[in-house]
């Protein structure tokens, strides 16, 4: 199998899905009406509610939703071969992720941009609303820990990468200040991008210096530094750090993957993995210990369907759309683009020799038990200038895979080390963007949740409350990060993330049954909901019994097991209340054509 065939096939499937299923879902199922004003027009305040050009809104939304998931998830899932991941990326994104994102965005716009927990409260009752809010708080905490773990494993003992990532913080602040002072977006963007490139290219000069020694950090040190950084990112004004970092990262997200697609067409690398790695289909793999189902859907997470997108949909996007029809491009379309990003990440991983892949993604002790001999790893280490064995987490594999492809272009042969560090910075910058935004969302959730007990906490402009909530959010996910490993944390993130997507589909199903002309339209959300809910529960049960509460397992963690049980219980309560509501809506007379045809007496 060659990579070009996969890329062309994936693009065709996603374009056809957008053109036909996207129009059917938004026009027939959701019955969008551009004659109805959106919240951006109805509540236009020039600050939060602002009618925005469709493509500007798309760029903002895509930058917010495309975090580590579509990069790291497919890399880790490559353990099972290229075919299971490819099928889930395409099928899951079309029938699950795109539908989820569009219907959540629609539901929140119908409620004037309220949060998902508030919508759940109005649609399903106060108990379901409370459970949704509490689940969101648990899920966002676990999500931050999972994303941070990826950054840590990429930067351990990597002073060049740490320097390149670290200087993005003052660069983002500089861009934020410069734009606020001048209003010149083009100039500040250009300066910011040039400074980012300088950071990558001067990186080698700081190695073997006092600064290089200072930036050679281990996992424990990074586990402390990241939550401290996130505290300031959550507490500082949004225009100073979060917004400019988000803006700069969006350029790199799109640019890097366009470059990768061009590189694939130029080099046309062979996929060296088999379609299915039969040894690990039933479990026992060195990267993900569980079987291909349910863990293929849990591991890939954001590349196919993601509950994290519901957090984004609860934020700025529903307050920005200029027309209701923009939901198709911003909600449905952005998810399909993210799926393509996941496909490209899968290609980058499976273009490596399987033995090289497993050497990078498992500890040396575990790799020694696999009976494999590395093929190109020594050469890759020489070209990149780093020891690559045992750098688990997916980020390093993506950087190595992309460098491997780019270095096959003749005039780029000697630039492998720069490609590698640039991709590390690229990954870390927009993962940190998600950590910035996610920690801020967690801060708001904490203030809203505990504000029911102490009223001043509900005021987001109250400085002591902001500091307390930011500190609590960072401590909570920092604690999980400090104690965890990528295998257990990423699966915990995957389970919680997909549970959030399940809740989003629950709300979507309820909304569709309220407005749809035909009952069967609800299958558009019910089918992915049933699959995802079964997947989440099967995956969580497997992890609880085999890992979290198994004292002999490497990922043994009583805390992670308790968190999993609590989340499953909250999800079950929401589903029970939803089914009760669905039965009521199912009996609506408008679905009974014979009843509608009876004469009125």
C-alpha positions as a printed Julia matrix, in Angstrom:
601×3 Matrix{Float64}:
   0.0     0.0    0.0
   1.34    3.45  -0.89
   0.5     6.66   0.94
  -0.9     8.54  -2.08
  -3.72    6.0   -2.47
  -4.75    6.52   1.15
  -4.62   10.32   0.91
  -6.63   10.51  -2.34
  -9.2     8.0   -1.07
  -9.6     9.82   2.25
 -10.01   13.25   0.6
 -12.64   11.89  -1.81
 -14.66   10.26   0.99
 -14.58   13.38   3.16
 -15.49   15.75   0.3
 -18.43   13.55  -0.76
 -19.62   13.3    2.86
 -19.46   17.08   3.24
 -21.26   17.71  -0.04
 -24.13   15.24   0.42
 -24.5    14.08   4.03
 -23.61   17.52   5.39
 -26.35   19.18   3.33
 -28.89   16.48   4.26
 -28.11   16.75   7.97
 -28.17   20.54   8.21
 -31.04   21.19   5.78
 -33.36   18.22   6.35
 -32.62   17.09   9.92
 -31.76   20.39  11.62
 -33.96   22.46   9.26
 -31.66   25.47   9.38
 -33.25   28.71   8.26
 -31.13   31.67   7.23
 -34.13   33.97   7.56
 -33.89   33.49  11.32
 -31.28   35.74  13.01
 -28.4    33.96  14.73
 -27.45   34.82  18.33
 -24.54   36.84  16.92
 -27.05   39.22  15.31
 -29.79   39.0   17.9
 -27.48   39.7   20.86
 -24.73   41.62  19.05
 -22.74   43.42  21.74
 -19.51   44.01  19.82
 -17.6    41.88  22.35
 -18.81   38.28  22.76
 -21.7    38.16  20.28
 -20.25   39.35  16.97
 -21.39   38.3   13.44
 -18.24   36.88  11.85
 -17.21   35.93   8.32
 -17.75   32.2    7.75
 -14.09   31.45   6.99
 -12.79   33.5    9.9
 -15.16   31.58  12.17
 -13.98   28.33  10.56
 -10.34   29.23  11.25
 -11.06   30.08  14.88
 -13.14   26.94  15.43
 -10.64   24.62  13.73
  -7.73   26.12  15.71
  -9.65   25.48  18.93
 -10.78   21.89  18.25
  -7.64   20.51  16.56
  -5.47   19.8   19.58
  -3.33   16.73  20.28
  -6.03   14.17  19.54
  -5.78   13.99  15.72
  -1.98   13.89  16.0
  -1.31   11.56  18.91
  -4.36    9.28  18.8
  -3.72    7.85  15.3
   0.0     7.48  16.14
  -0.76    5.32  19.18
  -3.5     3.42  17.35
  -0.99    2.43  14.62
  -0.07   -0.38  17.01
  -3.06   -2.27  15.55
  -2.01   -1.66  11.9
  -3.05    1.05   9.47
  -6.51   -0.3    8.56
  -8.42   -0.15  11.9
  -7.31    3.44  12.51
  -8.03    4.51   8.93
 -11.54    3.04   8.99
 -12.41    4.67  12.31
 -10.97    8.04  11.26
 -13.18    8.11   8.16
 -16.34    6.34   9.32
 -16.26    7.82  12.82
 -15.74   11.38  11.57
 -18.53   11.21   8.98
 -21.3     9.5   10.96
 -20.12   10.56  14.42
 -17.81   13.52  14.81
 -19.19   15.84  12.12
 -22.77   15.14  13.2
 -21.87   15.67  16.87
 -20.14   18.99  16.26
 -22.9    20.33  14.01
 -25.8    19.33  16.27
 -24.12   20.62  19.45
 -23.38   23.92  17.73
 -27.0    24.08  16.52
 -28.43   23.25  19.96
 -26.33   25.89  21.71
 -27.19   28.53  19.11
 -30.88   27.75  19.63
 -30.29   28.49  23.33
 -28.52   31.8   22.57
 -25.02   30.45  23.14
 -25.54   28.98  26.62
 -23.22   26.27  27.96
 -23.97   22.59  27.35
 -24.79   22.0   31.02
 -27.37   24.8   30.92
 -28.88   23.33  27.76
 -29.0    19.89  29.41
 -30.75   21.44  32.4
 -33.4    23.05  30.19
 -33.92   20.01  27.96
 -33.6    17.13  30.43
 -34.17   18.67  33.86
 -32.04   19.94  36.78
 -30.6    16.55  37.78
 -29.31   15.84  34.27
 -28.02   19.41  34.06
 -26.12   19.03  37.35
 -24.62   15.7   36.26
 -23.61   17.16  32.9
 -21.87   20.1   34.6
 -20.06   17.8   37.05
 -19.06   15.42  34.25
 -17.72   18.36  32.24
 -15.58   19.39  35.21
 -14.12   15.88  35.58
 -13.61   15.49  31.86
 -11.84   18.8   31.25
  -9.48   18.03  34.15
  -8.55   14.64  32.73
  -8.25   16.1   29.22
  -5.66   18.65  30.38
  -3.59   15.88  32.0
  -3.72   13.76  28.84
  -2.68   16.62  26.55
   0.13   17.68  28.88
   1.56   14.17  28.98
   2.16   14.39  25.24
   4.2    17.59  25.6
   6.25   16.16  28.44
   7.29   13.02  26.57
   8.41   15.14  23.62
  10.52   17.55  25.7
  12.2    15.21  28.21
  16.0    15.71  27.95
  15.5    17.79  24.79
  16.98   21.27  25.4
  16.6    22.3   21.76
  12.88   21.44  21.77
  12.33   22.96  25.21
  13.99   26.18  24.07
  11.95   26.32  20.84
   8.7    25.74  22.74
   9.64   27.99  25.66
  10.32   31.07  23.56
   6.83   30.83  22.05
   5.53   32.19  25.36
   7.29   35.58  25.21
   6.74   35.67  21.42
   2.97   35.18  21.89
   2.92   37.89  24.59
   4.91   40.22  22.31
   2.48   39.61  19.44
  -0.49   40.23  21.75
   0.93   43.52  23.04
   2.02   44.67  19.55
  -1.37   43.94  18.01
  -3.22   45.67  20.84
  -0.97   48.72  20.45
  -0.9    48.95  16.63
  -3.92   47.04  15.36
  -1.72   45.83  12.48
  -2.49   42.11  12.26
  -0.32   41.43   9.18
   2.82   42.97  10.62
   2.52   41.34  14.06
   1.74   37.93  12.51
   4.77   38.13  10.24
   7.08   39.14  13.09
   5.72   36.37  15.3
   6.23   33.68  12.66
   9.77   34.87  11.85
  10.67   34.78  15.56
   9.29   31.24  15.85
  11.5    30.11  12.95
  14.53   31.8   14.51
  13.86   29.87  17.71
  14.03   26.56  15.88
  17.17   27.38  13.9
  19.23   28.75  16.81
  18.28   25.78  18.97
  21.42   23.73  18.22
  23.64   26.56  19.45
  22.23   26.37  23.0
  23.07   22.68  23.39
  26.15   21.93  25.5
  25.91   25.41  27.06
  24.78   26.57  30.5
  21.39   27.46  29.05
  21.17   24.04  27.4
  21.95   22.36  30.72
  19.26   24.47  32.4
  16.72   23.41  29.79
  17.56   19.7   29.96
  14.55   18.71  32.05
  13.22   15.38  33.23
   9.57   14.3   33.32
   9.1    15.28  36.98
  10.37   18.81  36.43
   8.19   19.27  33.36
   5.17   17.91  35.26
   5.57   20.79  37.71
   6.39   23.5   35.17
   3.41   22.89  32.86
   0.65   23.41  35.47
   2.44   26.56  36.7
   2.5    27.89  33.14
  -1.19   26.98  32.67
  -2.1    28.89  35.85
  -0.75   32.14  34.42
  -2.27   31.4   31.0
  -5.7    30.93  32.59
  -5.45   33.93  34.91
  -3.89   36.47  32.5
  -6.1    38.51  30.14
  -7.05   36.44  27.11
  -5.56   38.92  24.62
  -2.12   38.77  26.26
  -1.22   35.08  25.79
  -4.08   32.73  24.88
  -5.42   34.57  21.8
  -2.06   35.31  20.09
  -0.81   31.76  20.75
  -4.05   30.4   19.26
  -3.68   32.66  16.24
  -0.02   31.8   15.58
  -0.62   28.08  16.01
  -3.45   28.09  13.45
  -0.97   29.1   10.73
   1.34   26.24  11.66
  -1.47   23.68  11.93
  -2.68   24.28   8.42
   0.73   24.98   6.88
   2.49   21.9    8.28
  -0.17   19.49   7.07
  -0.4    21.08   3.65
   3.38   20.62   3.48
   3.0    16.98   4.6
   0.37   16.3    1.92
   2.66   17.83  -0.71
   5.57   15.76   0.68
   3.51   12.58   0.45
   2.64   13.29  -3.2
   6.29   14.09  -3.95
   7.85   11.1   -2.15
   4.9     8.64  -2.17
   6.25    6.62   0.78
   5.2     3.01   1.17
   3.14    2.09   4.22
   5.44   -0.37   5.97
   2.88   -1.54   8.54
   0.55   -4.43   7.75
  -3.16   -3.67   7.46
  -3.71   -5.39  10.82
  -1.08   -6.33  13.41
  -2.66   -9.64  14.4
  -0.46  -10.13  17.48
  -2.09   -7.18  19.27
  -5.67   -7.21  17.97
  -6.88   -9.07  21.05
  -4.77   -7.03  23.47
  -1.33   -7.22  24.99
   0.26   -4.52  22.85
   3.21   -2.47  24.15
   1.56    0.9   23.37
  -2.1     0.28  24.23
  -2.65   -2.82  26.32
  -6.3    -3.37  25.43
  -7.91   -5.03  22.37
  -8.6    -3.24  19.08
 -12.23   -2.73  20.13
 -13.06   -0.67  22.09
  -9.61    0.92  22.23
  -9.27    1.97  18.58
 -12.18    4.39  19.07
 -10.98    5.53  22.49
  -7.34    5.98  21.49
  -7.93    8.01  18.32
 -10.53   10.17  20.09
 -10.46   13.67  18.54
  -9.5    12.52  15.06
 -12.95   10.92  14.61
 -15.26   12.25  17.35
 -14.45   14.33  20.38
 -16.31   15.57  23.43
 -13.7    18.32  23.76
 -15.4    19.93  20.76
 -18.52   20.34  22.88
 -16.49   22.55  25.23
 -15.45   24.67  22.24
 -19.07   24.71  21.06
 -20.03   25.94  24.52
 -17.64   28.87  24.18
 -17.15   31.44  21.46
 -18.24   29.72  18.23
 -22.07   29.76  18.72
 -21.82   33.48  19.43
 -19.92   34.2   16.19
 -21.8    32.59  13.31
 -23.26   35.06  10.84
 -25.81   32.68   9.31
 -27.35   29.38  10.37
 -26.08   27.74   7.19
 -22.52   28.42   8.39
 -22.99   25.45  10.75
 -22.24   23.12   7.82
 -18.78   24.55   7.12
 -17.82   25.46  10.69
 -19.33   22.54  12.6
 -19.58   19.7   10.08
 -16.68   20.74   7.83
 -14.03   21.54  10.45
 -14.42   18.03  11.9
 -13.83   16.46   8.48
 -10.67   18.54   8.04
  -9.51   17.34  11.45
 -10.13   13.77  10.3
  -7.78   14.4    7.35
  -5.16   15.65   9.82
  -5.55   12.35  11.68
  -5.12   10.37   8.44
  -1.88   12.23   7.69
  -0.6    11.52  11.22
  -1.4     7.82  10.72
   0.57    7.84   7.45
   3.56    9.47   9.16
   3.58    6.7   11.79
   3.0     3.72   9.49
   5.57    4.92   6.94
   8.15    3.95   9.59
   9.27    0.36   9.9
   7.14   -1.36  12.61
  10.22   -2.26  14.68
  11.38    1.38  14.66
   7.87    2.5   15.64
   7.69    0.09  18.59
  11.22    0.99  19.71
  10.15    4.63  20.0
   6.74    3.98  21.55
   7.66    1.45  24.21
  10.25    1.37  26.96
  13.53   -0.44  26.16
  12.58   -3.19  28.63
   9.24   -3.81  26.9
  10.72   -3.55  23.4
  13.29   -6.21  24.3
  10.42   -8.68  24.86
   8.96   -8.16  21.37
  11.72  -10.01  19.53
  12.16   -7.21  16.96
  15.28   -5.63  15.51
  15.25   -1.96  14.54
  15.88   -1.16  10.87
  16.3     2.58  10.3
  16.29    3.84  13.88
  20.07    4.26  14.22
  20.23    6.24  11.0
  17.26    8.37  12.08
  18.93    9.09  15.42
  22.09   10.22  13.63
  20.18   12.48  11.23
  18.03   14.0   13.98
  20.8    14.12  16.57
  18.79   12.58  19.41
  18.27    9.29  21.16
  14.74    8.23  20.1
  14.25    4.94  21.94
  11.57    4.9   24.61
  10.12    8.33  23.77
   6.52    7.24  24.2
   3.46    9.4   23.78
   3.12    9.77  20.02
   4.51   13.28  19.57
   8.06   12.07  18.9
   6.82    9.41  16.47
   4.93   12.02  14.45
   8.02   14.26  14.33
  10.23   11.33  13.29
   7.73   10.12  10.67
   7.34   13.55   9.12
  11.1    14.14   9.14
  11.57   10.7    7.54
   9.24   11.73   4.68
  10.63   15.24   4.2
  14.25   14.06   4.32
  13.6    11.86   1.27
  13.25   15.04  -0.81
  16.84   15.49  -2.12
  17.41   19.14  -1.2
  15.99   18.58   2.32
  18.2    15.59   3.15
  20.47   17.45   5.6
  17.61   19.22   7.39
  16.12   16.24   9.23
  17.08   17.58  12.67
  15.44   20.94  11.94
  12.28   19.29  10.62
  12.14   17.17  13.75
  12.46   20.07  16.18
  10.07   22.22  14.16
   7.4    19.51  14.31
   8.02   19.11  18.06
   7.5    22.86  18.46
   4.5    22.77  16.12
   2.86   20.0   18.17
   3.68   21.57  21.52
   2.5    25.05  20.52
  -1.0    24.06  19.61
  -1.26   21.45  22.36
  -0.38   24.27  24.75
  -3.07   26.33  23.02
  -5.59   23.65  23.98
  -4.16   23.54  27.51
  -4.49   27.34  27.74
  -8.1    27.3   26.56
  -9.02   24.12  28.45
  -7.64   25.37  31.76
  -9.55   28.61  31.29
 -12.73   26.61  30.61
 -12.02   24.55  33.74
 -11.63   27.79  35.68
 -15.04   28.99  34.47
 -16.64   25.62  35.29
 -15.17   25.68  38.81
 -16.37   29.24  39.38
 -19.84   28.39  38.1
 -20.07   25.12  40.03
 -18.74   26.32  43.4
 -20.42   29.69  42.89
 -23.67   27.99  43.89
 -22.16   27.67  47.36
 -20.25   30.98  47.51
 -21.93   33.52  45.25
 -18.94   35.85  44.55
 -17.16   32.95  42.81
 -19.64   33.16  39.94
 -18.2    36.56  39.0
 -15.47   35.9   36.45
 -14.15   39.44  36.92
 -13.54   38.89  40.67
  -9.74   38.54  40.92
  -9.53   36.35  44.09
 -12.1    33.98  42.59
 -10.22   33.8   39.28
  -6.95   33.05  41.05
  -8.53   30.4   43.29
 -10.32   28.65  40.4
  -7.26   28.75  38.14
  -5.04   27.34  40.89
  -7.52   24.57  41.72
  -7.89   23.6   38.05
  -4.12   23.43  37.54
  -3.55   21.49  40.75
  -6.23   18.93  39.83
  -4.91   18.03  36.38
  -1.29   18.6   37.46
  -1.73   15.96  40.16
  -2.99   13.41  37.6
  -0.12   14.34  35.3
   2.48   13.95  38.04
   1.28   10.46  38.98
   0.4     9.03  35.56
   2.0     7.49  32.51
   1.0     7.98  28.87
  -0.7     4.6   28.54
  -3.07    5.03  31.5
  -3.54    8.81  31.22
  -4.24    8.81  27.47
  -6.83    6.03  27.79
  -8.43    7.82  30.76
  -8.53   10.94  28.6
 -10.0     8.95  25.7
 -12.75    7.41  27.82
 -13.7    10.74  29.41
 -13.53   12.56  26.08
 -15.8    10.05  24.36
 -18.19   10.13  27.32
 -18.46   13.89  26.78
 -19.2    13.23  23.1
 -21.9    10.78  24.2
 -23.51   13.5   26.31
 -23.3    15.87  23.33
 -25.1    13.29  21.16
 -27.7    12.8   23.91
 -28.5    16.53  23.81
 -28.45   16.42  19.99
 -30.9    13.5   19.85
 -33.26   15.32  22.19
 -33.16   18.47  20.07
 -33.73   16.53  16.83
 -36.76   14.7   18.26
 -38.21   18.1   19.23
 -37.88   19.63  15.75
 -37.65   16.78  13.22
 -40.36   16.03  10.66
 -39.68   12.28  10.84
 -38.76   10.06  13.76
 -36.04    8.23  11.82
 -34.04   11.45  11.5
 -33.03   10.86  15.13
 -30.99    7.86  13.92
 -28.38   10.33  12.65
 -27.36   10.88  16.27
 -28.74    7.72  17.91
 -26.56    5.33  15.87
 -23.23    6.95  16.81
 -24.56    7.49  20.34
 -25.32    3.8   20.92
 -21.96    2.73  19.5
 -20.02    5.32  21.45
 -21.81    4.67  24.74
 -21.13    0.93  24.45
 -17.49    1.68  23.55
 -16.98    4.03  26.5
 -18.4     1.58  29.02
 -16.5    -1.4   27.59
 -13.22    0.53  27.55
 -13.66    1.92  31.06
 -14.6    -1.51  32.47
 -11.54   -3.09  30.82
  -9.22   -0.42  32.22
 -10.72   -0.58  35.72
 -10.48   -4.35  36.01
  -7.2    -4.91  34.16
  -5.19   -1.77  34.95
  -6.49    0.79  37.43
  -7.55   -1.67  40.13
  -5.06   -4.39  39.26
  -2.13   -4.1   41.67
   0.12   -6.05  39.31
  -0.42   -3.64  36.4
   1.99   -0.83  35.55
  -0.81    1.74  35.4
  -2.34    0.74  38.75
  -4.13    3.77  40.16
  -7.0     3.69  42.6
  -7.7     7.36  41.79
  -8.04    6.74  38.05
 -10.4     3.86  38.75
 -12.56    5.99  41.05
 -12.67    8.79  38.48
 -13.76    6.31  35.81
 -16.58    4.95  37.98
 -17.81    8.45  38.83
 -17.83    9.5   35.17
 -19.69    6.37  34.08
 -22.27    6.94  36.82
 -22.79   10.55  35.76
 -23.14    9.49  32.14
 -25.67    6.79  33.07
 -27.84    9.3   34.94
 -27.85   11.65  31.95
 -28.78    8.78  29.59
 -31.63    7.6   31.86
 -33.18   11.06  32.0
 -32.69   11.4   28.24
 -34.49    8.12  27.47
 -37.41    9.26  29.61
 -37.55   12.48  27.59
 -37.2    10.64  24.25
 -40.18    8.37  25.04
 -42.25   11.48  25.7
 -41.11   13.14  22.45
 -41.55    9.94  20.44
 -45.29   10.05  21.17
 -45.64   13.57  19.79
 -48.76   13.68  17.55
 -46.86   15.4   14.72
 -45.14   12.08  13.95
 -48.48   10.33  13.49
 -49.65   11.24   9.99
 -52.98    9.43  10.41
 -53.74   11.44  13.56
 -52.8    14.66  11.76
 -55.23   13.82   8.94
 -58.24   13.38  11.26
 -60.73   16.23  10.97
 -60.94   18.66  13.85
 -64.33   18.42  15.51
